[in-house]
């Protein structure tokens, strides 16, 4: 293994946080999730409804579902339109992306993602669900946490 191999391996490093207290404090919801390979083919399979979505990297090895990883959670006023923004990151050059973390996530693990989504009745419900999920799960490619949580997380990086 040479220095290039080590650099390539290091570029795939993802820091994940498991914080049981946040799980204990989380309000749980009984949700129905649909999933599809990312990018979805055809895109028309995605509903034009408000909801919450998650990108899950799935290595599909050894029939071990717990080896999958939650990378990102977001909300959408229209899931169909929102996924289009992520699909466009696949065709951009890194130098023109306005979301470099998202570009990296989508392109480095391309072909290994499932796009999970759940529909909500309103945008307000999607916003609340996203907030609760972010606080409980702390996905590594999300950055929007409440100020106190962000400050604590930075202290330990």
mmCIF file of C-alpha atoms in Angstrom:
data_model
loop_
_atom_site.group_PDB
_atom_site.id
_atom_site.type_symbol
_atom_site.label_atom_id
_atom_site.label_comp_id
_atom_site.label_asym_id
_atom_site.label_seq_id
_atom_site.Cartn_x
_atom_site.Cartn_y
_atom_site.Cartn_z
ATOM 1 C CA UNK A 1 0.000 0.000 0.000
ATOM 2 C CA UNK A 2 1.443 3.377 -0.965
ATOM 3 C CA UNK A 3 0.693 6.968 0.058
ATOM 4 C CA UNK A 4 -1.986 7.351 -2.650
ATOM 5 C CA UNK A 5 -3.814 4.304 -1.311
ATOM 6 C CA UNK A 6 -3.701 5.721 2.200
ATOM 7 C CA UNK A 7 -4.959 9.119 1.003
ATOM 8 C CA UNK A 8 -7.830 7.466 -0.867
ATOM 9 C CA UNK A 9 -8.807 5.425 2.177
ATOM 10 C CA UNK A 10 -8.597 8.497 4.443
ATOM 11 C CA UNK A 11 -10.859 10.469 2.087
ATOM 12 C CA UNK A 12 -13.653 8.010 2.926
ATOM 13 C CA UNK A 13 -13.369 8.467 6.669
ATOM 14 C CA UNK A 14 -16.708 9.442 8.255
ATOM 15 C CA UNK A 15 -17.031 10.419 11.898
ATOM 16 C CA UNK A 16 -20.297 9.113 13.344
ATOM 17 C CA UNK A 17 -21.775 10.003 16.709
ATOM 18 C CA UNK A 18 -23.902 7.643 18.797
ATOM 19 C CA UNK A 19 -25.358 9.597 21.693
ATOM 20 C CA UNK A 20 -27.765 7.498 23.819
ATOM 21 C CA UNK A 21 -28.971 10.483 25.862
ATOM 22 C CA UNK A 22 -30.251 12.108 22.671
ATOM 23 C CA UNK A 23 -32.068 8.885 21.826
ATOM 24 C CA UNK A 24 -33.643 8.795 25.281
ATOM 25 C CA UNK A 25 -34.780 12.416 24.934
ATOM 26 C CA UNK A 26 -36.166 11.922 21.417
ATOM 27 C CA UNK A 27 -39.841 11.865 20.687
ATOM 28 C CA UNK A 28 -40.437 8.776 18.578
ATOM 29 C CA UNK A 29 -42.805 8.730 15.619
ATOM 30 C CA UNK A 30 -44.502 5.784 13.968
ATOM 31 C CA UNK A 31 -43.440 6.444 10.376
ATOM 32 C CA UNK A 32 -43.808 4.621 7.100
ATOM 33 C CA UNK A 33 -40.635 4.895 5.015
ATOM 34 C CA UNK A 34 -40.303 4.128 1.333
ATOM 35 C CA UNK A 35 -36.893 3.740 -0.255
ATOM 36 C CA UNK A 36 -35.376 3.683 -3.688
ATOM 37 C CA UNK A 37 -31.869 3.490 -5.100
ATOM 38 C CA UNK A 38 -30.214 6.864 -5.526
ATOM 39 C CA UNK A 39 -30.398 8.328 -8.064
ATOM 40 C CA UNK A 40 -33.966 7.164 -8.606
ATOM 41 C CA UNK A 41 -34.839 5.814 -12.031
ATOM 42 C CA UNK A 42 -37.282 7.083 -12.988
ATOM 43 C CA UNK A 43 -37.409 10.196 -10.836
ATOM 44 C CA UNK A 44 -41.212 10.206 -11.290
ATOM 45 C CA UNK A 45 -41.385 7.511 -8.591
ATOM 46 C CA UNK A 46 -40.768 10.223 -5.986
ATOM 47 C CA UNK A 47 -43.981 11.933 -4.791
ATOM 48 C CA UNK A 48 -44.563 15.686 -5.068
ATOM 49 C CA UNK A 49 -45.520 15.888 -1.394
ATOM 50 C CA UNK A 50 -43.899 17.414 1.684
ATOM 51 C CA UNK A 51 -41.822 15.051 3.745
ATOM 52 C CA UNK A 52 -38.541 14.046 5.288
ATOM 53 C CA UNK A 53 -35.816 12.100 3.526
ATOM 54 C CA UNK A 54 -32.629 10.326 4.485
ATOM 55 C CA UNK A 55 -29.591 9.142 2.598
ATOM 56 C CA UNK A 56 -28.473 5.738 3.833
ATOM 57 C CA UNK A 57 -25.278 4.172 2.552
ATOM 58 C CA UNK A 58 -25.837 0.443 2.105
ATOM 59 C CA UNK A 59 -22.806 -1.728 1.405
ATOM 60 C CA UNK A 60 -25.065 -4.802 1.062
ATOM 61 C CA UNK A 61 -22.453 -7.166 2.424
ATOM 62 C CA UNK A 62 -22.940 -10.326 4.451
ATOM 63 C CA UNK A 63 -26.745 -9.731 4.757
ATOM 64 C CA UNK A 64 -25.926 -7.444 7.672
ATOM 65 C CA UNK A 65 -28.360 -4.525 7.560
ATOM 66 C CA UNK A 66 -26.943 -2.923 10.733
ATOM 67 C CA UNK A 67 -23.757 -2.248 8.732
ATOM 68 C CA UNK A 68 -25.701 0.416 6.818
ATOM 69 C CA UNK A 69 -25.108 4.048 7.738
ATOM 70 C CA UNK A 70 -27.361 7.089 8.032
ATOM 71 C CA UNK A 71 -25.452 9.923 6.350
ATOM 72 C CA UNK A 72 -27.977 12.741 5.944
ATOM 73 C CA UNK A 73 -31.516 13.791 6.921
ATOM 74 C CA UNK A 74 -33.474 16.619 5.307
ATOM 75 C CA UNK A 75 -36.939 18.043 4.854
ATOM 76 C CA UNK A 76 -38.742 19.003 1.681
ATOM 77 C CA UNK A 77 -41.788 20.986 0.704
ATOM 78 C CA UNK A 78 -41.833 18.803 -2.414
ATOM 79 C CA UNK A 79 -39.814 15.573 -2.303
ATOM 80 C CA UNK A 80 -39.747 15.292 -6.097
ATOM 81 C CA UNK A 81 -38.245 18.755 -6.570
ATOM 82 C CA UNK A 82 -35.832 18.330 -3.667
ATOM 83 C CA UNK A 83 -34.304 15.110 -4.956
ATOM 84 C CA UNK A 84 -33.633 16.902 -8.242
ATOM 85 C CA UNK A 85 -31.212 19.220 -6.436
ATOM 86 C CA UNK A 86 -29.267 16.204 -5.171
ATOM 87 C CA UNK A 87 -29.277 14.535 -8.568
ATOM 88 C CA UNK A 88 -27.770 17.680 -10.096
ATOM 89 C CA UNK A 89 -24.769 17.338 -7.750
ATOM 90 C CA UNK A 90 -23.863 14.118 -9.569
ATOM 91 C CA UNK A 91 -23.248 15.938 -12.849
ATOM 92 C CA UNK A 92 -21.392 18.961 -11.453
ATOM 93 C CA UNK A 93 -17.685 19.381 -11.134
ATOM 94 C CA UNK A 94 -16.633 19.764 -7.498
ATOM 95 C CA UNK A 95 -15.245 23.240 -8.200
ATOM 96 C CA UNK A 96 -18.700 24.609 -9.129
ATOM 97 C CA UNK A 97 -20.750 22.916 -6.425
ATOM 98 C CA UNK A 98 -22.198 25.273 -3.815
ATOM 99 C CA UNK A 99 -22.603 22.325 -1.432
ATOM 100 C CA UNK A 100 -19.173 20.647 -1.256
ATOM 101 C CA UNK A 101 -20.037 18.365 1.675
ATOM 102 C CA UNK A 102 -23.110 17.079 -0.147
ATOM 103 C CA UNK A 103 -21.173 16.722 -3.410
ATOM 104 C CA UNK A 104 -18.543 14.659 -1.611
ATOM 105 C CA UNK A 105 -21.145 12.479 0.088
ATOM 106 C CA UNK A 106 -23.076 11.760 -3.103
ATOM 107 C CA UNK A 107 -20.079 11.209 -5.353
ATOM 108 C CA UNK A 108 -17.804 9.216 -3.047
ATOM 109 C CA UNK A 109 -20.492 6.701 -2.180
ATOM 110 C CA UNK A 110 -22.280 6.827 -5.531
ATOM 111 C CA UNK A 111 -24.098 3.622 -6.309
ATOM 112 C CA UNK A 112 -24.274 2.674 -2.627
ATOM 113 C CA UNK A 113 -27.094 4.994 -1.477
ATOM 114 C CA UNK A 114 -30.719 4.372 -0.762
ATOM 115 C CA UNK A 115 -32.982 7.393 -0.614
ATOM 116 C CA UNK A 116 -35.533 6.892 2.150
ATOM 117 C CA UNK A 117 -38.518 9.193 2.403
ATOM 118 C CA UNK A 118 -41.670 9.577 4.418
ATOM 119 C CA UNK A 119 -44.557 11.835 3.480
ATOM 120 C CA UNK A 120 -45.998 14.357 5.916
ATOM 121 C CA UNK A 121 -49.336 16.141 5.770
ATOM 122 C CA UNK A 122 -47.747 19.587 5.977
ATOM 123 C CA UNK A 123 -44.411 21.326 5.564
ATOM 124 C CA UNK A 124 -44.558 22.270 9.254
ATOM 125 C CA UNK A 125 -44.748 18.576 10.173
ATOM 126 C CA UNK A 126 -41.743 17.862 7.949
ATOM 127 C CA UNK A 127 -39.774 20.660 9.629
ATOM 128 C CA UNK A 128 -40.595 19.347 13.112
ATOM 129 C CA UNK A 129 -39.778 15.757 12.197
ATOM 130 C CA UNK A 130 -36.451 16.768 10.654
ATOM 131 C CA UNK A 131 -35.541 18.739 13.787
ATOM 132 C CA UNK A 132 -36.304 15.798 16.081
ATOM 133 C CA UNK A 133 -34.417 13.365 13.865
ATOM 134 C CA UNK A 134 -31.348 15.605 13.639
ATOM 135 C CA UNK A 135 -31.162 16.008 17.404
ATOM 136 C CA UNK A 136 -31.554 12.273 18.023
ATOM 137 C CA UNK A 137 -29.471 10.819 15.201
ATOM 138 C CA UNK A 138 -26.867 13.500 14.382
ATOM 139 C CA UNK A 139 -26.065 12.334 10.823
ATOM 140 C CA UNK A 140 -22.450 13.093 9.850
ATOM 141 C CA UNK A 141 -23.185 15.102 6.681
ATOM 142 C CA UNK A 142 -25.741 17.401 8.308
ATOM 143 C CA UNK A 143 -24.476 20.607 9.833
ATOM 144 C CA UNK A 144 -27.625 22.246 11.161
ATOM 145 C CA UNK A 145 -27.865 21.547 14.864
ATOM 146 C CA UNK A 146 -28.979 23.868 17.592
ATOM 147 C CA UNK A 147 -26.199 26.223 18.724
ATOM 148 C CA UNK A 148 -25.464 24.467 22.017
ATOM 149 C CA UNK A 149 -25.141 21.062 20.336
ATOM 150 C CA UNK A 150 -22.864 22.462 17.603
ATOM 151 C CA UNK A 151 -20.633 24.107 20.193
ATOM 152 C CA UNK A 152 -20.241 20.879 22.163
ATOM 153 C CA UNK A 153 -19.584 18.858 18.998
ATOM 154 C CA UNK A 154 -16.849 21.284 17.848
ATOM 155 C CA UNK A 155 -15.145 21.023 21.239
ATOM 156 C CA UNK A 156 -14.481 17.343 20.666
ATOM 157 C CA UNK A 157 -13.382 17.414 17.032
#
